[in-house]
C-alpha angles and dihedrals in degrees: 000000000000123000094262092054091047091050091051091047090052092049090052090049090052091051089055091045093245092142098162091053091046089052089057092049093050092044089055089052090051092049088059097036113019092186097052101136095195092053091049092050095046093044091050088054091053090050089051091052090050093048091244092138098163091056090045090054092049091055092045091050088057092044092051090051088056096041109021095169097058108110094194091063091056091044091053093046089049089052091051091047090050090052088055089048090243087142100168092051089047091052090049092052094045089049092054090048089053092048089053092044113020091189095056097129095179090056091052090047094049094044088050090051091052090050088053089054088054092048089242093141097168095058091039093056092045091053094043091050090051091048090049091049088053091053105266105152095197089056091050090054092050093046091052089049091052091047091050092046090049091053091049091051092048091049091051090050090053093052 
């Protein structure tokens, strides 16, 4: 099979959630063409689905070297870093994704979530507000929760 056929086979395997088989297809593409950006991106996604975050990051590092202006690559690497609790690296990657695409609502949401994990509530709220403004429904729910919690705390202080 040529690389295009293997790529298509891997994509079909992803659609049917056969991530281990898709990994094999994309790895075969990369054996023939080590700089195949599509294979690196799809394989990193398979690794993410299989919770193999270190392998995901390795593929994304290579993909970023080939396509350094692609915000989705930084976003995905940030997500993998966050799953590994490498919060500072995750914030760095989400920040680059936002610089490359200032309307990347998912990057604001995820960076805000990481800030919450670090108890940096001020930055978390700022990012979640921005994500909500850009249409992220999960961020809207969290912002409403914080607003409600803030009112409850103020009411308790007044009693």
